[in-house]
Amino acid sequence: MLRALKVGLVIERANRKNLVVLVAVVIIVFGFMFYINAQAIGNQIVEKKGDYYSAQVILSKFQVKDALETGDGSDLYKNLVKQKSHIALQIAALTMDKQSMYYETSLQLAELRQEAFELEGYENVAELLPSKLQNSMDYLYFKRMIDEGKDTISDLFQYMPFLLFFFVHIGAGWYIFISFHTSSILLDDFEHASIIQGFPVRFDYYILSKCIIAFLSIVTSILLIFICAIPLWIINGLGNPLEPVGIYVGKATLISTSQYIAMSVGYMMVISIFVMLLSIILNVLLKNMYLTLFVHFILFFLPMIFPSLISLIPYNPFNFMNFNDILRGFPLDLAKPVDITMSLGLIMICISIILMLFVIKTFFTTGKISRA
Amino acid sequence: MWSYFKFEFKQFFTNKKNLAIYFLLAFATFFYVFKIAPTYNPIESVEYEEIEARYLTRQEFLDHMEGQDLNDVHPSVIYAIEIFKEVNPVDKKRLDALDEGDLKKYADVTRDWYYFTNSITYRNEAFSYNSKYFIKNNKYAEDDAFYAYLEQVVRYDTYSKADYELSLEIFEQRTALQTFERLLKGVLPIILIVCVLLLSIDIVKKDQRHRSILKGFPISDWKKLLVKMLVALLGSVGLFVPLIVGIFIIGLQSGFGNFNLPSPVYVAHLDWRVEGKFEMMILGTFLEQSLILLFTWFIVIINIVLLCSIIFRSEMVNFVVGLLLIFGENFYSSRYVGYFWDVQYYPTSYIQVGQIISKRRNFYYMNEHLDFTLGLQLLLGLAGVVIFLMILISLNRRYKLIK
């Protein structure tokens, strides 16, 4: 066992692919920084201006009426006019740098939107407004900020906020990244089948050593993400590791930034193991890197292209691969909402991992390895 | 010669990388057809509620002001009354036409509406274009809206004289051919050209693996290169197979459209009095010219790859050179830069094929010289020079295609 690991490590050390993977991680992290900068993401004023024009677009569907409490406009119309003036107030508060006023206004806005969901005719204007779940997360966030008496706004170019942004957006990308990384996990050795067959190690140990090595390089990639973002820490400071983030776990809840990051890393590792084992099975069955990738992609993208599949088969482990979407409560916004959470996903993925381990242990032996 | 062609052809279409590219393109097409196309939500859509809300608001104002003494009111009130009296009957007619389901009449009055609304809104602080143009913090929202409104005028003008059946899908450009038109004005040309680059990238390099077989073909090097070019061209035509399937599916969902639909062309005169004039072109001509230009790009890219392959013999160099050519425009492109620089003489300026044909690029660059014929001449000239160099090198006696 140990010998297999040692030999494998020596081989992998010379594999240029690992280096490419690590370079790709570095490029992606720095690419994110440039992207945030170029798109002015996190620039609250720019975003609120967008919200303001959205409100204007929604209001263009209504005849202008008296929006006072006693006025003759519909309730929804009055509500939307108030929303618009609150957004204007948000912009004003941000421009004047009055953070506490910004939080108060935002909380009132979230309350207004909460009321709007119940009003008649809401479905006509729902398109440009946040969903119910999103709004209740916003509500919780701003309430917490006011309760704690915060008067600062987090800057995405600080260490923790940047990492949070990165992990919130990494979801789908991680599966693709790992499937590229592991798509030829056994294939290089198939080229030299006679060596493997002559190797005095049991097949399951051989697979295990392969997995451990691949897992090590994945862990290195994750560590590299944290390392690459350190310049931000040095330049702009750490940021607040306890800044709350809204997630969905059966109901809308707040957790801290560091908790969210830790959770993401955990999910990413479990997903990596899942993908790795699937790659091994596909490698042995198909003996081709491209075909392996295709099968990966089809399984992964099918629920994304046809979201009704998620409602139809809620326990499909591939629904949970895009973990950020599940944490955001995306399945609740589907045409046919399903209530699935990431803890269920974790169970499903673990069951699949055990099943796949069983399949590999029982059905695959060294005899299966022959030249592609 | 024929047997060499067959050999290359077979190698090209059994190459795993090439199959992967076709497969990924097909996958992207289906993703677009089922996921992205249904969410297309144009700014200039046919929206009853919006027209009605605007109409009622203004009508109420007019009714309120009716018969009042206008001597000591603010001048802008008088201005508003004048404008609303002009535009409100048009909005009323649009609503009536939609109520009756008479799309031809709707097209007729909507043309007038766009023309009039644009004339009162452009560079006028009292009125504003549709707020959707401003949502993404667009600095040039007013210009974009100006372009769109005038384009709509020409579109609706053609619809009002149409002898084919009209539908809301046609008005909102959702039919299959119109979707293809929108894509050609967007990201599709670049995707296809990158695909061609990837397809042809190893077409010379792969020969290293079959040296002994290839030495058996008694053909001179330059003929081999031309055969390779032909095969790569045939392969790039194959890229259209998944696209056609996708277009067909969209056609089943929201109608196919026809080749006589309008696809207006911007008339790029820099004379301020005729600023923003559009001419009518039918969709058939647009597609024909776009495809010709696109195909010329394919030829250019394939030949550049061949030339680089025989000089540098490295796939990576091919890739970098190809990408530089494809994305070269991004190094200098920015709004209105064509007014100061002669962007029309750089072949890279013609990469956005659909925007060149519809001359939207001219509006973006503020340049009147970018056009189809000049682009075609430049690209064909480039391809000719590259082919000439390629043949010259391969005719050199010391040069060997397969070392």
PDB file of C-alpha atoms in Angstrom, chain A residues 128-318:
ATOM      1  CA  LEU A 128     -37.658  42.470 -11.713  1.00  0.00           C
ATOM      2  CA  LEU A 129     -37.969  42.109  -7.939  1.00  0.00           C
ATOM      3  CA  PRO A 130     -36.146  39.736  -5.570  1.00  0.00           C
ATOM      4  CA  SER A 131     -37.816  36.447  -4.689  1.00  0.00           C
ATOM      5  CA  LYS A 132     -39.569  35.898  -1.393  1.00  0.00           C
ATOM      6  CA  LEU A 133     -36.725  33.848   0.050  1.00  0.00           C
ATOM      7  CA  GLN A 134     -34.087  36.320  -1.120  1.00  0.00           C
ATOM      8  CA  ASN A 135     -36.040  39.129   0.442  1.00  0.00           C
ATOM      9  CA  SER A 136     -36.400  37.382   3.795  1.00  0.00           C
ATOM     10  CA  MET A 137     -32.629  36.766   3.795  1.00  0.00           C
ATOM     11  CA  ASP A 138     -32.083  40.469   3.120  1.00  0.00           C
ATOM     12  CA  TYR A 139     -34.474  41.276   5.926  1.00  0.00           C
ATOM     13  CA  LEU A 140     -32.597  39.077   8.391  1.00  0.00           C
ATOM     14  CA  TYR A 141     -29.265  40.531   7.274  1.00  0.00           C
ATOM     15  CA  PHE A 142     -30.261  44.164   7.694  1.00  0.00           C
ATOM     16  CA  LYS A 143     -32.045  43.444  10.965  1.00  0.00           C
ATOM     17  CA  ARG A 144     -28.872  41.880  12.340  1.00  0.00           C
ATOM     18  CA  MET A 145     -26.813  44.827  11.118  1.00  0.00           C
ATOM     19  CA  ILE A 146     -29.107  47.289  12.886  1.00  0.00           C
ATOM     20  CA  ASP A 147     -29.284  45.216  16.058  1.00  0.00           C
ATOM     21  CA  GLU A 148     -25.512  45.129  16.213  1.00  0.00           C
ATOM     22  CA  GLY A 149     -25.336  48.842  15.495  1.00  0.00           C
ATOM     23  CA  LYS A 150     -22.953  48.383  12.541  1.00  0.00           C
ATOM     24  CA  ASP A 151     -22.005  51.483  10.646  1.00  0.00           C
ATOM     25  CA  THR A 152     -19.558  50.146   8.064  1.00  0.00           C
ATOM     26  CA  ILE A 153     -20.086  48.495   4.706  1.00  0.00           C
ATOM     27  CA  SER A 154     -17.859  45.599   3.753  1.00  0.00           C
ATOM     28  CA  ASP A 155     -15.408  46.164   0.943  1.00  0.00           C
ATOM     29  CA  LEU A 156     -15.065  43.252  -1.501  1.00  0.00           C
ATOM     30  CA  PHE A 157     -11.346  43.865  -1.729  1.00  0.00           C
ATOM     31  CA  GLN A 158     -10.763  42.855   1.857  1.00  0.00           C
ATOM     32  CA  TYR A 159      -9.650  39.306   2.573  1.00  0.00           C
ATOM     33  CA  MET A 160     -12.757  37.718   4.090  1.00  0.00           C
ATOM     34  CA  PRO A 161     -15.363  39.456   1.881  1.00  0.00           C
ATOM     35  CA  PHE A 162     -13.364  38.504  -1.193  1.00  0.00           C
ATOM     36  CA  LEU A 163     -13.146  34.850  -0.133  1.00  0.00           C
ATOM     37  CA  LEU A 164     -16.867  34.874   0.600  1.00  0.00           C
ATOM     38  CA  PHE A 165     -17.607  36.280  -2.850  1.00  0.00           C
ATOM     39  CA  PHE A 166     -15.310  33.691  -4.399  1.00  0.00           C
ATOM     40  CA  PHE A 167     -16.896  30.725  -2.609  1.00  0.00           C
ATOM     41  CA  VAL A 168     -20.422  31.989  -3.245  1.00  0.00           C
ATOM     42  CA  HIS A 169     -19.734  31.970  -6.972  1.00  0.00           C
ATOM     43  CA  ILE A 170     -17.564  28.909  -7.313  1.00  0.00           C
ATOM     44  CA  GLY A 171     -20.333  26.246  -7.149  1.00  0.00           C
ATOM     45  CA  ALA A 172     -20.852  25.042 -10.710  1.00  0.00           C
ATOM     46  CA  GLY A 173     -17.269  25.826 -11.647  1.00  0.00           C
ATOM     47  CA  TRP A 174     -15.869  23.475  -9.042  1.00  0.00           C
ATOM     48  CA  TYR A 175     -17.548  20.395 -10.512  1.00  0.00           C
ATOM     49  CA  ILE A 176     -16.275  21.270 -13.998  1.00  0.00           C
ATOM     50  CA  PHE A 177     -12.804  21.975 -12.671  1.00  0.00           C
ATOM     51  CA  ILE A 178     -12.586  18.654 -10.833  1.00  0.00           C
ATOM     52  CA  SER A 179     -14.026  16.703 -13.744  1.00  0.00           C
ATOM     53  CA  PHE A 180     -11.325  18.160 -16.001  1.00  0.00           C
ATOM     54  CA  HIS A 181      -8.718  17.409 -13.396  1.00  0.00           C
ATOM     55  CA  THR A 182      -9.705  13.785 -12.868  1.00  0.00           C
ATOM     56  CA  SER A 183     -10.992  12.935 -16.338  1.00  0.00           C
ATOM     57  CA  SER A 184      -7.858  10.945 -17.165  1.00  0.00           C
ATOM     58  CA  ILE A 185      -7.101   9.724 -13.653  1.00  0.00           C
ATOM     59  CA  LEU A 186      -6.409   6.122 -14.721  1.00  0.00           C
ATOM     60  CA  LEU A 187      -5.900   6.602 -18.439  1.00  0.00           C
ATOM     61  CA  ASP A 188      -2.204   7.467 -18.326  1.00  0.00           C
ATOM     62  CA  ASP A 189      -1.609   4.110 -16.672  1.00  0.00           C
ATOM     63  CA  PHE A 190      -3.700   2.276 -19.262  1.00  0.00           C
ATOM     64  CA  GLU A 191      -1.040   3.294 -21.759  1.00  0.00           C
ATOM     65  CA  HIS A 192       1.356   1.091 -19.836  1.00  0.00           C
ATOM     66  CA  ALA A 193      -1.062  -1.664 -18.815  1.00  0.00           C
ATOM     67  CA  SER A 194       1.632  -4.298 -18.581  1.00  0.00           C
ATOM     68  CA  ILE A 195       3.461  -2.334 -15.877  1.00  0.00           C
ATOM     69  CA  ILE A 196       0.330  -2.062 -13.763  1.00  0.00           C
ATOM     70  CA  GLN A 197      -0.474  -5.709 -14.202  1.00  0.00           C
ATOM     71  CA  GLY A 198       3.037  -6.569 -13.163  1.00  0.00           C
ATOM     72  CA  PHE A 199       2.850  -4.268 -10.191  1.00  0.00           C
ATOM     73  CA  PRO A 200       2.698  -6.305  -6.969  1.00  0.00           C
ATOM     74  CA  VAL A 201      -0.190  -4.322  -5.463  1.00  0.00           C
ATOM     75  CA  ARG A 202      -3.857  -5.227  -5.161  1.00  0.00           C
ATOM     76  CA  PHE A 203      -6.158  -3.293  -7.458  1.00  0.00           C
ATOM     77  CA  ASP A 204      -8.125  -1.652  -4.644  1.00  0.00           C
ATOM     78  CA  TYR A 205      -4.920  -0.424  -3.016  1.00  0.00           C
ATOM     79  CA  TYR A 206      -3.793   0.886  -6.339  1.00  0.00           C
ATOM     80  CA  ILE A 207      -7.074   2.786  -6.787  1.00  0.00           C
ATOM     81  CA  LEU A 208      -6.863   4.050  -3.222  1.00  0.00           C
ATOM     82  CA  SER A 209      -3.369   5.395  -3.716  1.00  0.00           C
ATOM     83  CA  LYS A 210      -4.510   7.102  -6.935  1.00  0.00           C
ATOM     84  CA  CYS A 211      -7.396   8.699  -5.058  1.00  0.00           C
ATOM     85  CA  ILE A 212      -5.227   9.880  -2.219  1.00  0.00           C
ATOM     86  CA  ILE A 213      -2.803  11.501  -4.613  1.00  0.00           C
ATOM     87  CA  ALA A 214      -5.567  13.215  -6.588  1.00  0.00           C
ATOM     88  CA  PHE A 215      -7.173  14.322  -3.339  1.00  0.00           C
ATOM     89  CA  LEU A 216      -3.899  15.809  -2.162  1.00  0.00           C
ATOM     90  CA  SER A 217      -3.639  17.905  -5.277  1.00  0.00           C
ATOM     91  CA  ILE A 218      -7.254  19.051  -4.835  1.00  0.00           C
ATOM     92  CA  VAL A 219      -6.564  20.068  -1.239  1.00  0.00           C
ATOM     93  CA  THR A 220      -3.525  21.942  -2.483  1.00  0.00           C
ATOM     94  CA  SER A 221      -5.738  23.787  -4.971  1.00  0.00           C
ATOM     95  CA  ILE A 222      -8.135  24.831  -2.215  1.00  0.00           C
ATOM     96  CA  LEU A 223      -5.243  25.982  -0.028  1.00  0.00           C
ATOM     97  CA  LEU A 224      -3.897  27.903  -2.985  1.00  0.00           C
ATOM     98  CA  ILE A 225      -7.139  29.892  -3.143  1.00  0.00           C
ATOM     99  CA  PHE A 226      -6.572  31.070   0.415  1.00  0.00           C
ATOM    100  CA  ILE A 227      -2.930  31.808  -0.269  1.00  0.00           C
ATOM    101  CA  CYS A 228      -3.553  33.748  -3.471  1.00  0.00           C
ATOM    102  CA  ALA A 229      -5.982  36.101  -1.756  1.00  0.00           C
ATOM    103  CA  ILE A 230      -3.456  37.038   0.956  1.00  0.00           C
ATOM    104  CA  PRO A 231      -2.241  40.145  -0.926  1.00  0.00           C
ATOM    105  CA  LEU A 232      -5.705  41.605  -0.300  1.00  0.00           C
ATOM    106  CA  TRP A 233      -5.246  40.982   3.422  1.00  0.00           C
ATOM    107  CA  ILE A 234      -1.935  42.821   3.372  1.00  0.00           C
ATOM    108  CA  ILE A 235      -3.222  45.750   1.320  1.00  0.00           C
ATOM    109  CA  ASN A 236      -6.820  46.204   2.461  1.00  0.00           C
ATOM    110  CA  GLY A 237      -7.019  44.336   5.738  1.00  0.00           C
ATOM    111  CA  LEU A 238      -8.820  41.227   6.906  1.00  0.00           C
ATOM    112  CA  GLY A 239     -12.417  42.389   6.838  1.00  0.00           C
ATOM    113  CA  ASN A 240     -15.029  41.091   9.218  1.00  0.00           C
ATOM    114  CA  PRO A 241     -15.019  37.270   9.503  1.00  0.00           C
ATOM    115  CA  LEU A 242     -18.325  37.369  11.396  1.00  0.00           C
ATOM    116  CA  GLU A 243     -20.237  39.343   8.754  1.00  0.00           C
ATOM    117  CA  PRO A 244     -23.564  37.497   8.368  1.00  0.00           C
ATOM    118  CA  VAL A 245     -24.590  35.686   5.180  1.00  0.00           C
ATOM    119  CA  GLY A 246     -28.110  34.517   4.415  1.00  0.00           C
ATOM    120  CA  ILE A 247     -28.566  30.843   3.497  1.00  0.00           C
ATOM    121  CA  TYR A 248     -31.467  28.437   3.200  1.00  0.00           C
ATOM    122  CA  VAL A 249     -31.525  25.361   5.442  1.00  0.00           C
ATOM    123  CA  GLY A 250     -35.224  24.573   5.434  1.00  0.00           C
ATOM    124  CA  LYS A 251     -35.761  28.210   6.395  1.00  0.00           C
ATOM    125  CA  ALA A 252     -33.832  31.420   5.849  1.00  0.00           C
ATOM    126  CA  THR A 253     -30.991  31.741   8.378  1.00  0.00           C
ATOM    127  CA  LEU A 254     -27.895  33.815   8.926  1.00  0.00           C
ATOM    128  CA  ILE A 255     -24.446  32.332   9.378  1.00  0.00           C
ATOM    129  CA  SER A 256     -21.113  34.090   9.572  1.00  0.00           C
ATOM    130  CA  THR A 257     -18.724  34.498   6.677  1.00  0.00           C
ATOM    131  CA  SER A 258     -16.149  32.129   8.163  1.00  0.00           C
ATOM    132  CA  GLN A 259     -18.815  29.482   8.712  1.00  0.00           C
ATOM    133  CA  TYR A 260     -19.937  29.809   5.119  1.00  0.00           C
ATOM    134  CA  ILE A 261     -16.395  29.448   3.837  1.00  0.00           C
ATOM    135  CA  ALA A 262     -15.751  26.411   6.034  1.00  0.00           C
ATOM    136  CA  MET A 263     -18.989  24.830   4.845  1.00  0.00           C
ATOM    137  CA  SER A 264     -18.134  25.473   1.206  1.00  0.00           C
ATOM    138  CA  VAL A 265     -14.711  23.912   1.601  1.00  0.00           C
ATOM    139  CA  GLY A 266     -16.319  20.855   3.196  1.00  0.00           C
ATOM    140  CA  TYR A 267     -18.824  20.481   0.363  1.00  0.00           C
ATOM    141  CA  MET A 268     -16.107  21.005  -2.210  1.00  0.00           C
ATOM    142  CA  MET A 269     -14.061  18.159  -0.755  1.00  0.00           C
ATOM    143  CA  VAL A 270     -16.991  15.751  -0.650  1.00  0.00           C
ATOM    144  CA  ILE A 271     -17.966  16.697  -4.200  1.00  0.00           C
ATOM    145  CA  SER A 272     -14.360  16.165  -5.294  1.00  0.00           C
ATOM    146  CA  ILE A 273     -14.408  12.614  -3.929  1.00  0.00           C
ATOM    147  CA  PHE A 274     -17.700  11.951  -5.693  1.00  0.00           C
ATOM    148  CA  VAL A 275     -16.379  13.243  -9.019  1.00  0.00           C
ATOM    149  CA  MET A 276     -13.135  11.344  -8.627  1.00  0.00           C
ATOM    150  CA  LEU A 277     -14.834   7.998  -8.067  1.00  0.00           C
ATOM    151  CA  LEU A 278     -17.218   8.638 -10.958  1.00  0.00           C
ATOM    152  CA  SER A 279     -14.216   9.452 -13.146  1.00  0.00           C
ATOM    153  CA  ILE A 280     -12.573   6.162 -12.163  1.00  0.00           C
ATOM    154  CA  ILE A 281     -15.670   4.159 -13.065  1.00  0.00           C
ATOM    155  CA  LEU A 282     -16.106   6.007 -16.358  1.00  0.00           C
ATOM    156  CA  ASN A 283     -12.403   5.642 -17.145  1.00  0.00           C
ATOM    157  CA  VAL A 284     -12.527   1.894 -16.707  1.00  0.00           C
ATOM    158  CA  LEU A 285     -15.772   1.547 -18.665  1.00  0.00           C
ATOM    159  CA  LEU A 286     -15.126   4.010 -21.509  1.00  0.00           C
ATOM    160  CA  LYS A 287     -11.317   4.125 -21.667  1.00  0.00           C
ATOM    161  CA  ASN A 288     -11.406   7.631 -23.145  1.00  0.00           C
ATOM    162  CA  MET A 289     -10.863  11.008 -21.563  1.00  0.00           C
ATOM    163  CA  TYR A 290     -13.241  12.937 -23.822  1.00  0.00           C
ATOM    164  CA  LEU A 291     -16.057  10.451 -23.395  1.00  0.00           C
ATOM    165  CA  THR A 292     -15.551  10.609 -19.625  1.00  0.00           C
ATOM    166  CA  LEU A 293     -15.829  14.388 -19.775  1.00  0.00           C
ATOM    167  CA  PHE A 294     -18.950  14.224 -21.942  1.00  0.00           C
ATOM    168  CA  VAL A 295     -20.721  11.884 -19.557  1.00  0.00           C
ATOM    169  CA  HIS A 296     -19.730  14.145 -16.660  1.00  0.00           C
ATOM    170  CA  PHE A 297     -21.051  17.202 -18.435  1.00  0.00           C
ATOM    171  CA  ILE A 298     -24.298  15.601 -19.530  1.00  0.00           C
ATOM    172  CA  LEU A 299     -25.076  14.361 -16.028  1.00  0.00           C
ATOM    173  CA  PHE A 300     -24.141  17.710 -14.557  1.00  0.00           C
ATOM    174  CA  PHE A 301     -25.865  20.049 -16.995  1.00  0.00           C
ATOM    175  CA  LEU A 302     -29.060  18.065 -17.519  1.00  0.00           C
ATOM    176  CA  PRO A 303     -30.773  19.324 -14.340  1.00  0.00           C
ATOM    177  CA  MET A 304     -29.520  22.845 -15.122  1.00  0.00           C
ATOM    178  CA  ILE A 305     -30.944  22.873 -18.640  1.00  0.00           C
ATOM    179  CA  PHE A 306     -34.218  21.245 -17.657  1.00  0.00           C
ATOM    180  CA  PRO A 307     -34.940  22.474 -14.124  1.00  0.00           C
ATOM    181  CA  SER A 308     -38.177  20.529 -14.114  1.00  0.00           C
ATOM    182  CA  LEU A 309     -35.987  17.446 -13.719  1.00  0.00           C
ATOM    183  CA  ILE A 310     -35.045  18.717 -10.264  1.00  0.00           C
ATOM    184  CA  SER A 311     -38.704  18.744  -9.266  1.00  0.00           C
ATOM    185  CA  LEU A 312     -39.167  15.332 -10.868  1.00  0.00           C
ATOM    186  CA  ILE A 313     -36.174  13.588  -9.277  1.00  0.00           C
ATOM    187  CA  PRO A 314     -35.297  15.672  -6.210  1.00  0.00           C
ATOM    188  CA  TYR A 315     -32.874  13.053  -4.861  1.00  0.00           C
ATOM    189  CA  ASN A 316     -30.604  12.993  -7.910  1.00  0.00           C
ATOM    190  CA  PRO A 317     -27.123  13.641  -6.430  1.00  0.00           C
ATOM    191  CA  PHE A 318     -26.241  15.833  -9.414  1.00  0.00           C
TER     192      PHE A 318
END
